XYZ file of C-alpha atoms in Angstrom:
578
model
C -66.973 61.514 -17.900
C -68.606 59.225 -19.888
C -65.463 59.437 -22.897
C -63.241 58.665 -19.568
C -65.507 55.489 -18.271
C -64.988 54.103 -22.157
C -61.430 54.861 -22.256
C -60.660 53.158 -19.149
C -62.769 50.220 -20.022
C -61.014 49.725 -23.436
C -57.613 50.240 -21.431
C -58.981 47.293 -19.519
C -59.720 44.981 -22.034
C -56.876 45.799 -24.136
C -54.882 44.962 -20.514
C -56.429 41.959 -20.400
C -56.151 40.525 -23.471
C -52.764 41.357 -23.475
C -52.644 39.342 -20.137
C -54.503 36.818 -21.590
C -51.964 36.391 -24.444
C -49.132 36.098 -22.497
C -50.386 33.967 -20.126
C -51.826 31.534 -23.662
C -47.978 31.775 -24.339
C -46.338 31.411 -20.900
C -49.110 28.126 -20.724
C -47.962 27.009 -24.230
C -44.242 27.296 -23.249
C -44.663 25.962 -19.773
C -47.028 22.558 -21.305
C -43.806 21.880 -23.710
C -41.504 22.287 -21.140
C -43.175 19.750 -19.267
C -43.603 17.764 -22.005
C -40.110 17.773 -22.577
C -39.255 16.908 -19.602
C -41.671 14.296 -19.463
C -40.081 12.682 -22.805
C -36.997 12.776 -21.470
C -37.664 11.296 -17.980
C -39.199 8.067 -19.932
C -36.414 7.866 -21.934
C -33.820 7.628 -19.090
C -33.226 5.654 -16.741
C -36.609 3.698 -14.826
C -36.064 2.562 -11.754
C -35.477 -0.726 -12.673
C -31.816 0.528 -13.590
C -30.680 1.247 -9.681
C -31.848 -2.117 -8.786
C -28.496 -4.093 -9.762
C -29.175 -7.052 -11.948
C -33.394 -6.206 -11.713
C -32.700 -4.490 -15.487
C -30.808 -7.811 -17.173
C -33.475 -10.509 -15.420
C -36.239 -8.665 -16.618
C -34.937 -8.501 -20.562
C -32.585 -11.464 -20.314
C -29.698 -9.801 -21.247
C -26.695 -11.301 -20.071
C -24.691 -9.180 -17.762
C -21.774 -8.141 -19.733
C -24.535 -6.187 -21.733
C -24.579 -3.971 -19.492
C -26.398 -1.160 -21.450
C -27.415 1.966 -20.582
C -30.128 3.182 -22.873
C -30.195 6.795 -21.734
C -26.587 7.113 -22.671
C -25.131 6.111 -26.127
C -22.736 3.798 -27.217
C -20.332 6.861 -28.920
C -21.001 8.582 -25.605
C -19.656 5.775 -23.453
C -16.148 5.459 -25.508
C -13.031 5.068 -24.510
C -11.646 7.116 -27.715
C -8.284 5.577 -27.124
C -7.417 7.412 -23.812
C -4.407 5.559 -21.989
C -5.475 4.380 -18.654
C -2.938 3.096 -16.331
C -3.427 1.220 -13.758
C -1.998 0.480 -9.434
C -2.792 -2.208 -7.482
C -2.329 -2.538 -3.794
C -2.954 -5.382 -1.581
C -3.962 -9.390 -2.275
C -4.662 -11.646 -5.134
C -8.060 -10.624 -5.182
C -6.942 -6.703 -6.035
C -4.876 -8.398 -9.073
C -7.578 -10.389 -10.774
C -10.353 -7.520 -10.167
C -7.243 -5.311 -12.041
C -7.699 -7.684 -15.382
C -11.774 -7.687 -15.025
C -11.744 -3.724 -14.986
C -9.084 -3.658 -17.783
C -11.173 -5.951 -19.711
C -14.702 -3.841 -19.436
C -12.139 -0.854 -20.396
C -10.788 -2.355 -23.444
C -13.929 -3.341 -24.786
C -14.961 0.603 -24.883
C -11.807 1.457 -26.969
C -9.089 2.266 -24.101
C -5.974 1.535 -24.312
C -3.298 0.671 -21.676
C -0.172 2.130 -20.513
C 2.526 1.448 -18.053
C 4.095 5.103 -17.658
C 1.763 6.890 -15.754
C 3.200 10.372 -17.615
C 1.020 9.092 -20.409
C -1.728 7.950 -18.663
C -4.957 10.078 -19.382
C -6.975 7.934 -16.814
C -5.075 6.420 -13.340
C -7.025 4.347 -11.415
C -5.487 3.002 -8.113
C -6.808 -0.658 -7.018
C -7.191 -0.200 -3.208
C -6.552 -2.308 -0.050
C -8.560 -1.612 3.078
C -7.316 -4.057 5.298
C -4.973 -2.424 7.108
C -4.166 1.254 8.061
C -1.068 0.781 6.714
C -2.447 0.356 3.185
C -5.018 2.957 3.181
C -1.763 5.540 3.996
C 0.067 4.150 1.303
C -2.856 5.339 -1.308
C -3.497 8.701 0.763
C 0.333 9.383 0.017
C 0.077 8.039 -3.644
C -3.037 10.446 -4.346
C -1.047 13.709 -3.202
C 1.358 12.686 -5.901
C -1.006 12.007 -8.471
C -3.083 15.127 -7.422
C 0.340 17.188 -7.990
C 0.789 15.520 -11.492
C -2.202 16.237 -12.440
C -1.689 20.364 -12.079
C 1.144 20.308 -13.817
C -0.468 18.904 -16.526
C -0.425 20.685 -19.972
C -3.427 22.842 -20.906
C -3.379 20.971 -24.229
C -3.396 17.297 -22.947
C -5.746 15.584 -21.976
C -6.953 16.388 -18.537
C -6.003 13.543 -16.170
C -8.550 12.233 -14.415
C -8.018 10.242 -10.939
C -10.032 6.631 -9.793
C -10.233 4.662 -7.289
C -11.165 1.239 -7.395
C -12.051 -1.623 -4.990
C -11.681 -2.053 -1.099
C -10.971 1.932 -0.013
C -13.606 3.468 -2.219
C -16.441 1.678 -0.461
C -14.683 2.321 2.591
C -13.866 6.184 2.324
C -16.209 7.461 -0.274
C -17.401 10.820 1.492
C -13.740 11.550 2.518
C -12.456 10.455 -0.449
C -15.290 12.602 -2.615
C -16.363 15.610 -0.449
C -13.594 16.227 2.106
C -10.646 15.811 0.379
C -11.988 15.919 -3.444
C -8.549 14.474 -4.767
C -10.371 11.373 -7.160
C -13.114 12.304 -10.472
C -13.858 8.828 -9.922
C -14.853 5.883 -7.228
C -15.786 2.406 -8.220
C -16.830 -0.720 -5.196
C -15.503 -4.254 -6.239
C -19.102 -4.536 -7.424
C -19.345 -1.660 -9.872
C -16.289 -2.140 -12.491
C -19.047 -2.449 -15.298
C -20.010 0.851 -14.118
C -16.604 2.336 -15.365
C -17.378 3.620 -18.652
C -20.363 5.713 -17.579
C -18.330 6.966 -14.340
C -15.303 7.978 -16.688
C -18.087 9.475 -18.839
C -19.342 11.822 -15.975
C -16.076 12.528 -14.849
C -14.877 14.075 -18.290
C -17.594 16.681 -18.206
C -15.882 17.938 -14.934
C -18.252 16.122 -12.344
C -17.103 13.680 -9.993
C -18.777 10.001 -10.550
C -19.227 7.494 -7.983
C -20.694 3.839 -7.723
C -19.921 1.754 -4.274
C -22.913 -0.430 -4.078
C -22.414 -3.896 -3.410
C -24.302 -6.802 -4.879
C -25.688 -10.032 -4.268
C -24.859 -11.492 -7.095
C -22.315 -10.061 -9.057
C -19.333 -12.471 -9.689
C -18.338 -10.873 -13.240
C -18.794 -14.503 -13.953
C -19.684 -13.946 -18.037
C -16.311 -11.148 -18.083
C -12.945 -12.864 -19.657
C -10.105 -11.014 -17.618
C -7.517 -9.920 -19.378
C -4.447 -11.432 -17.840
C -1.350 -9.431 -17.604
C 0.945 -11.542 -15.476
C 4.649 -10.866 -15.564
C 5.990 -14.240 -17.314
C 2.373 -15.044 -19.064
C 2.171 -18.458 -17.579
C 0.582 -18.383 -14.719
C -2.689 -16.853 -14.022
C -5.447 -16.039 -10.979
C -8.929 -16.758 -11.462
C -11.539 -15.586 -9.143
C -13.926 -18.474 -8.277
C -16.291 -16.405 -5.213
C -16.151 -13.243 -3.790
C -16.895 -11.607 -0.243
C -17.521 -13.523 2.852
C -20.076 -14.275 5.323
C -17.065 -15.412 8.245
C -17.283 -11.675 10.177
C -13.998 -12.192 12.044
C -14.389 -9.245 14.660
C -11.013 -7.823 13.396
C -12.231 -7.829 9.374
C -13.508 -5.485 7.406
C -13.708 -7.336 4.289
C -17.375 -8.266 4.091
C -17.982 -4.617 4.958
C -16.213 -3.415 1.512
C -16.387 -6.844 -0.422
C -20.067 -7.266 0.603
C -21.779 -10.863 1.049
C -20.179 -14.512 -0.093
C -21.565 -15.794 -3.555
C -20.061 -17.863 -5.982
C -19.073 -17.687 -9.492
C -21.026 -20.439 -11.619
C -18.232 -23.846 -12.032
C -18.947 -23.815 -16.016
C -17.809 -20.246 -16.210
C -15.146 -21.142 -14.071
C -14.314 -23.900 -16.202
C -14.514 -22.280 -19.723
C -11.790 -19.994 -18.047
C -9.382 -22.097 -17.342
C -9.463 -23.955 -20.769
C -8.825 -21.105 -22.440
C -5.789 -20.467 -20.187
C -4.505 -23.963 -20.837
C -4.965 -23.218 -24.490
C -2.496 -20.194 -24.032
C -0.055 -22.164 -22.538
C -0.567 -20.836 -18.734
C 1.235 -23.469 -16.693
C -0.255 -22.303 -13.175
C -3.324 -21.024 -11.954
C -4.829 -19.914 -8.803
C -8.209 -20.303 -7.635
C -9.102 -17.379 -5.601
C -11.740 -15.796 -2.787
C -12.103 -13.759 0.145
C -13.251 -17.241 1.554
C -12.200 -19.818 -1.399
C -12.972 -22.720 0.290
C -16.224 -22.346 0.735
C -17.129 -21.944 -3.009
C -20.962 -23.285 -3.576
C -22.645 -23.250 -6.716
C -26.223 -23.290 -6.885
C -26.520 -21.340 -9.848
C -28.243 -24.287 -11.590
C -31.153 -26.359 -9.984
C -29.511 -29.972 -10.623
C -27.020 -28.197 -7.661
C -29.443 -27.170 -5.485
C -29.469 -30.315 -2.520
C -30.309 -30.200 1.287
C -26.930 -31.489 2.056
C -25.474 -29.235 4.496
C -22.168 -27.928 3.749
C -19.292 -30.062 5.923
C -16.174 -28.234 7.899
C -12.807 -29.338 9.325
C -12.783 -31.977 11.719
C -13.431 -30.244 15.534
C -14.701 -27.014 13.563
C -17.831 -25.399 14.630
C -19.729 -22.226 14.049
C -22.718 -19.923 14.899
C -23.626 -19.032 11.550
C -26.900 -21.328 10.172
C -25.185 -24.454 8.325
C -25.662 -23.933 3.942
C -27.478 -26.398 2.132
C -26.989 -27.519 -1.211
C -24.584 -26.911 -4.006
C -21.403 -27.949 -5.678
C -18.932 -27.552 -3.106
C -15.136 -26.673 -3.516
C -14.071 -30.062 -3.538
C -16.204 -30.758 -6.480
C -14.197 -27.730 -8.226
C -11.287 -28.448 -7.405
C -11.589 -32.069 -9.241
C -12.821 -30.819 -12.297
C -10.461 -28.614 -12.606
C -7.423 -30.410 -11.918
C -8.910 -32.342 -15.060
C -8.793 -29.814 -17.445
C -4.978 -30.004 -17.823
C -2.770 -32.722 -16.302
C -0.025 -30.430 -16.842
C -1.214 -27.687 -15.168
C -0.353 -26.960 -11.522
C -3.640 -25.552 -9.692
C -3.267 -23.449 -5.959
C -5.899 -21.733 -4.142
C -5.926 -18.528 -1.959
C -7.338 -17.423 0.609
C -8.985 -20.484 2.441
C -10.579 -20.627 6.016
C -9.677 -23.506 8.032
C -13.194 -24.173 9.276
C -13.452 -25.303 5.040
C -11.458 -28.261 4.916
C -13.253 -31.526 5.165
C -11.387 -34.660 4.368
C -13.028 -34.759 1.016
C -10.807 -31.870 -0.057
C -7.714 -33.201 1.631
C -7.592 -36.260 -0.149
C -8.268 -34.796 -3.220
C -5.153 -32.619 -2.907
C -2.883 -35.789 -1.588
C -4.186 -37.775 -4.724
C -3.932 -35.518 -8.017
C -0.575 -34.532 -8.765
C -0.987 -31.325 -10.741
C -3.080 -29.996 -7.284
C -0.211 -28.318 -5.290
C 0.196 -29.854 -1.774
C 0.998 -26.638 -0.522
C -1.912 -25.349 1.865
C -2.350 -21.363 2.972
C -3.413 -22.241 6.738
C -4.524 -19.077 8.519
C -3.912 -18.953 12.491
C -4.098 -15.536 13.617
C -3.118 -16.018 16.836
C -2.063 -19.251 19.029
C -4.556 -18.331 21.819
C -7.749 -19.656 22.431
C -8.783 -16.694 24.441
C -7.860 -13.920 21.284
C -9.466 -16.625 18.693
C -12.635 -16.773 20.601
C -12.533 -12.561 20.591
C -11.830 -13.083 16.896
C -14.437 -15.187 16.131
C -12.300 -17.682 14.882
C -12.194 -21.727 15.724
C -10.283 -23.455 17.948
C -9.548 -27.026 16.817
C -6.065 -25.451 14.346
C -3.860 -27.757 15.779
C -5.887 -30.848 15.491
C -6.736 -29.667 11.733
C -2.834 -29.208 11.318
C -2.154 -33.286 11.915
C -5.010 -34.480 10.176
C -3.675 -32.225 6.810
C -0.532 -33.742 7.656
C -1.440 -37.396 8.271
C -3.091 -37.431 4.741
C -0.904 -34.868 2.857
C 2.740 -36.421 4.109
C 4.362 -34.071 1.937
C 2.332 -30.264 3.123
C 3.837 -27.283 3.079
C 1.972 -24.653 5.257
C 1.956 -21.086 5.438
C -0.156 -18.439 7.532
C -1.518 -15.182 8.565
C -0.763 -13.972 12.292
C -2.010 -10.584 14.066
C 0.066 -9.461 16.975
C -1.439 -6.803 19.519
C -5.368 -7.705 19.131
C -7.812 -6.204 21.446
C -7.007 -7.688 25.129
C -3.974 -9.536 23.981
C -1.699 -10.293 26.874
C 1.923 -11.530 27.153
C 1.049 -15.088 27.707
C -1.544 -15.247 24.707
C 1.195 -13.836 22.320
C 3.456 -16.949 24.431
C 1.260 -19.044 23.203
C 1.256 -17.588 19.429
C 5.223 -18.293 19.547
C 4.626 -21.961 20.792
C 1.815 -22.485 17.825
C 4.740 -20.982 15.214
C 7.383 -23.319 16.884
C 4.909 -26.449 16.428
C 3.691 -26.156 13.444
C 6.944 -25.106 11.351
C 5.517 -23.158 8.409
C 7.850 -22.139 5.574
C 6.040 -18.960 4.200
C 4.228 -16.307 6.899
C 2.459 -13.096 6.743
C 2.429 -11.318 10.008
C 1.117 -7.984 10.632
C 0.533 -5.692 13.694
C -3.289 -4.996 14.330
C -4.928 -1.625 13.116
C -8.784 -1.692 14.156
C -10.838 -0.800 11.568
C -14.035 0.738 11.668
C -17.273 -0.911 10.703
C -16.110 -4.220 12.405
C -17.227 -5.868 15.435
C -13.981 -5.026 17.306
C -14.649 -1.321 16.274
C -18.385 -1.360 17.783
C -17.512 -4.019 20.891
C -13.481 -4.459 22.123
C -10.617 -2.130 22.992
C -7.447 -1.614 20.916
C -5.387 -1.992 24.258
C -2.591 -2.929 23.334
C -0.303 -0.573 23.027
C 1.961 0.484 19.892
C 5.312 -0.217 20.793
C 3.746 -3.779 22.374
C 2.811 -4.445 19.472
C 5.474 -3.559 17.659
C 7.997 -5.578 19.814
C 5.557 -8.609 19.461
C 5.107 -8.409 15.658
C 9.173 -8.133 15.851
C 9.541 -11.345 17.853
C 6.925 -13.064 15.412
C 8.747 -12.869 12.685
C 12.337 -13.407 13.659
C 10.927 -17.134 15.187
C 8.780 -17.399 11.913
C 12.056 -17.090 9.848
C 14.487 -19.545 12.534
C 11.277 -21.919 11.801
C 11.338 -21.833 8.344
C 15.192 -21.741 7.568
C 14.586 -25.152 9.792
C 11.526 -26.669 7.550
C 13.799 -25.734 4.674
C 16.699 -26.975 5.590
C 15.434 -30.218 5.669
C 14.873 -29.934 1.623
C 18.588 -30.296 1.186
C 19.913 -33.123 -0.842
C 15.897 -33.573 -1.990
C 15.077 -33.179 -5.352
C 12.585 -30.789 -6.403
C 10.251 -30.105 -9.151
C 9.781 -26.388 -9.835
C 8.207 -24.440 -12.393
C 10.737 -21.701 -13.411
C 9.364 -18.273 -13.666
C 12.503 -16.330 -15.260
C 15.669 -14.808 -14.370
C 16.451 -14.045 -10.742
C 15.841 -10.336 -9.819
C 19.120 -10.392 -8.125
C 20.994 -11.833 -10.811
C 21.081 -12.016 -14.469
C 23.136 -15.188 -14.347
C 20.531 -17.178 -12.412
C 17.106 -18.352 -12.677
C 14.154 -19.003 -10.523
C 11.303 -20.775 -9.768
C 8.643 -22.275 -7.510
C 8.552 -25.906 -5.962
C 5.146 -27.340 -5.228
C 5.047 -25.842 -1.470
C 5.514 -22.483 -3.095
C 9.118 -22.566 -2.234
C 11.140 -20.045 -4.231
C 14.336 -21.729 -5.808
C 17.439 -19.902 -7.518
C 19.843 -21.703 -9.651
C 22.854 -20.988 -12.493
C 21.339 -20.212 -15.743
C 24.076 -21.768 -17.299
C 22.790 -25.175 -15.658
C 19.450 -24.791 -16.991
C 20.115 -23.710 -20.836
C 17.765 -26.363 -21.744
C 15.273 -24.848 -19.732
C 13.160 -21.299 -19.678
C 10.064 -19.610 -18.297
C 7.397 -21.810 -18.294
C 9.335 -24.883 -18.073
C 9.254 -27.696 -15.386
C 12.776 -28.584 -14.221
C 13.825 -31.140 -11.431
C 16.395 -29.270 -9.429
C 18.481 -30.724 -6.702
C 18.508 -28.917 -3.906
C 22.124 -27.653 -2.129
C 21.641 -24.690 0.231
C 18.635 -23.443 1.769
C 17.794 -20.266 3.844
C 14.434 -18.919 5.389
C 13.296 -17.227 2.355
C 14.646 -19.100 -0.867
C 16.135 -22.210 -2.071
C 19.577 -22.841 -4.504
C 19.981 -25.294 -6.334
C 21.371 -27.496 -9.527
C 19.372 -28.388 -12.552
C 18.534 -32.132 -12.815
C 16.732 -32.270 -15.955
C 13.540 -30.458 -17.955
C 10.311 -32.695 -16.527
C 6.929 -32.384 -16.888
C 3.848 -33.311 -13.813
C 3.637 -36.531 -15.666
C 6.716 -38.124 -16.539
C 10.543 -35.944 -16.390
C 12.062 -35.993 -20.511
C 15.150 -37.372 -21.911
C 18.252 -35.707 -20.235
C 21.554 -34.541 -22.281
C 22.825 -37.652 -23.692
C 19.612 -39.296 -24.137
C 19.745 -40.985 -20.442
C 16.408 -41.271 -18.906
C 15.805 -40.667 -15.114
C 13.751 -43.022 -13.345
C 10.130 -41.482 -12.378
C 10.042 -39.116 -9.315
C 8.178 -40.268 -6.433
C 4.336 -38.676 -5.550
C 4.386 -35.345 -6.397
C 7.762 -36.033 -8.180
C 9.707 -34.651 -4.729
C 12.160 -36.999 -3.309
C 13.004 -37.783 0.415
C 9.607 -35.969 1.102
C 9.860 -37.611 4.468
C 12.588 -34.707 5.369
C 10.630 -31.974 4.424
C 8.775 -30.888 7.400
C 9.372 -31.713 11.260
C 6.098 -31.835 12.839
């Protein structure tokens, strides 16, 4: 009894010490662990890093920086994959196209236009209509389909999408249908590295928060335009307007603006290329303030169109658009300057006159309406003086051409508010439109508040009669350009012939003449060309002479032509019936 008492004590103790052991090891093992883990939670990201912009105030790094210290620069490169890129939709789309391609570059991609090669597609989206989020939803069963056909040993293709749509749709676009590796907001391009990075260990990577602040301001875009001489630059983005039918400051976020020496630095360098055109663009351009530096920073409020008003709290302070717009019609004399998208709430006289005094500033002004009713503007949340803002453009700018944006079919529409939309396209006379039907989309204040009532074919037969008056209107306003003499700056070769060439007046007006007139003249070139036929969408025309915006050169046999008129356009008082 006594040998069994001492066996079973030392089978005790031998138990546990053996218990005691292993649980010295399992305490060992499990105190490195969590010191591991420990070491490598300090050495990743804080949370600093998900508080855009909080990481480069705090160290002063500029933005472009961008660094990531948890991932490595090796880890984070591009290792010359071809990415190829698709953009949908406005100006905006373009230019954000050349900002990602730039933050690409840097990390060693490289760019290609057959999408067969392309390791990387990413599609630059468009949310502003149905229409245009179908168009990508069709594109991505294509690319989907290309990339399972893909060869084992390529590359495996990975799928983006970037801008408007993948704010928009990211849970149908990521979850529910799972046809993109990759989503990027307009505010997270410098993200694009790191999300490619994720995406090419097999996860999918997205990044759709919007910012305050970011206006890729200290990011050179890479410009990839067509002909090489004209160029977009983005001065502001997103917009504070909420017009019940937009969804733009819903994907495009709040309106900030883009510092005017960063601005400016731009557009030198493009004048040092040789870019003869640029245009200054922004969900709301026109409203461009700068108070980056404290020298801006005022108690002026902000001024608006003559008859304008609003609900929104006046701004104070800041370098406004017209002070933009005059330094940088200085850069380059010889440089024409546009702008795109503007409101007309934006236009005080200060602006106006600047435009109907410096010649390289196009006197061509985008002017959108939206509808000719004061009962569907007032559901839109737009003003009501248009009309009123139309003759004052025109009683200091002589020589305007206007073009606009109309929505047929809003919520509560009726047929004597799109009678009155016909009678607003009739008085004004505008020579370049875009006209759409209405698509509701969600998120905006029609979505949450108004009815889409109108019914399809309504609108559809409303759109229809839009457009056919838009185009009797402008074969009218151009018309009236025949026999003038223009100044254009020619872009190239017609696409519809190889014999002729092209280019754009001042008003934007698209002009087609013999190439065999204009041998003295290319791409790139300013030409006076007079004008001889004229239809709703395009001008013809014979060559004059090769000119400049400051004085037209020596013609043939040495004869000189006398110096255009303002804006170098003659008979300028036939070029638009009021």
């Amino acid at each position: 009894m006594e040998h069994l008492r001492t066996l079973r004590h030392s089978s005790v103790v031998r138990y546990m010490h053996a218990r005691f052991r292993c649980t010295s090891i399992d305490g060992a093992r499990l105190r490195d662990r969590r010191e591991s883990v420990r070491t490598r939670v300090l050495s990743g990201p804080s949370f600093q890093d998900f508080i855009q912009g909080a990481a480069a105030k705090k160290s002063h790094v500029p933005q472009g920086e961008d660094k990531h210290p948890y991932l490595s620069e090796d880890v984070l490169a591009g290792r010359s994959r071809k990415v190829y890129f698709e953009t949908y939709g406005c100006q905006m789309n373009v230019n954000d196209t050349e900002i990602a391609w730039s933050i690409l570059q840097k990390k060693g991609y490289q760019r290609t236009v057959d999408v067969q090669q392309a390791d990387v597609v990413l599609l630059v989206t468009c949310s502003i209509r149905e229409k245009a989020e179908q168009t990508i939803w069709n594109r991505l069963q294509q690319l989907t389909a290309m990339k399972k056909k893909r060869l084992k040993s390529q590359t495996p293709m990975k799928i983006g999408i970037l801008g408007c749509m993948a704010e928009r749709l990211k849970t149908k676009l990521l979850e529910k249908e799972k046809l993109v590796d990759v989503l990027a907001g307009p505010d997270a391009y410098r993200d694009l590295p790191r999300l490619l990075t994720v995406a090419d260990q097999g996860r999918q990577a997205s990044n759709v928060l919007l910012s305050l602040e970011e206006t890729y301001a200290d990011i050179m875009p890479v410009h990839h335009t067509p002909h090489g001489f004209s160029a977009f630059v983005s001065i502001m983005r997103g917009c504070d307007n909420m017009c019940s039918y937009c969804i733009v400051p819903f994907t495009r976020g709040r309106e900030r603006s883009r510092p005017v020496s960063s601005i400016l630095e731009e557009v030198r360098k493009l004048s040092d290329q040789g870019v003869k055109e640029v245009t200054l663009l922004g969900q709301n351009v026109n409203s461009y303030r700068d108070t980056s530096e404290e020298q801006f920073c005022g108690s002026d409020p902000t001024k608006m169109s003559r008859g304008f008003k609003t609900v929104y709290r006046s701004k104070q302070g800041g370098l406004r658009f017209s002070d933009l717009l005059d330094s940088v019609s200085l850069i380059d004399p010889d440089m024409r300057i546009r702008f795109t998208s503007p409101h007309p709430k934006d236009f005080p006289d200060e602006v106006l006159q600047l435009i109907a005094e410096r010649r390289n500033i196009c006197s061509q002004i985008h002017l959108p309406a939206q509808s000719g009713s004061t009962q569907v503007l007032t559901a839109m949340r737009r003003g009501e003086a248009y009309l009123d803002l139309v003759h004052n453009i025109r009683r200091i700018i002589p020589d305007v051409s206007l073009s606009s944006d109309f929505i047929s079919g809003f919520c509560g529409e009726t047929e004597q508010d799109h009678q009155q939309t016909l009678s607003l396209i009739r008085e004004v006379g505008y020579n370049i439109g875009f006209l759409f039907a209405y698509s509701m989309r969600a998120k905006t204040h029609a979505s949450h508040r108004l009815q889409d009532d109108v019914p399809a074919e309504v609108k559809r037969r409303r759109l229809e009669e839009c457009i056919s008056l838009f185009r009797e209107e402008a074969a009218k306003v151009n018309a009236a350009l025949i026999g003038s003499t223009q100044l254009i700056l020619v872009e190239g070769e017609s696409k519809r012939s190889s014999k002729d060439l092209c280019g754009r007046t001042d008003g934007n007006m698209k002009v087609i003449f013999p190439k065999e007139d204009g041998e003295s003249v290319g791409a790139g070139d300013y030409a006076l060309v007079k004008i001889v036929s004229a239809n709703s969408q395009s001008l013809r025309g014979e060559v004059v002479c090769r000119s400049s915006l400051g004085r037209p050169v020596a013609h043939q046999a040495g004869k000189q032509r006398k110096p255009p008129t303002h804006r170098l356009i003659e008979n300028t008082q036939n070029m638009i019936s009021t």
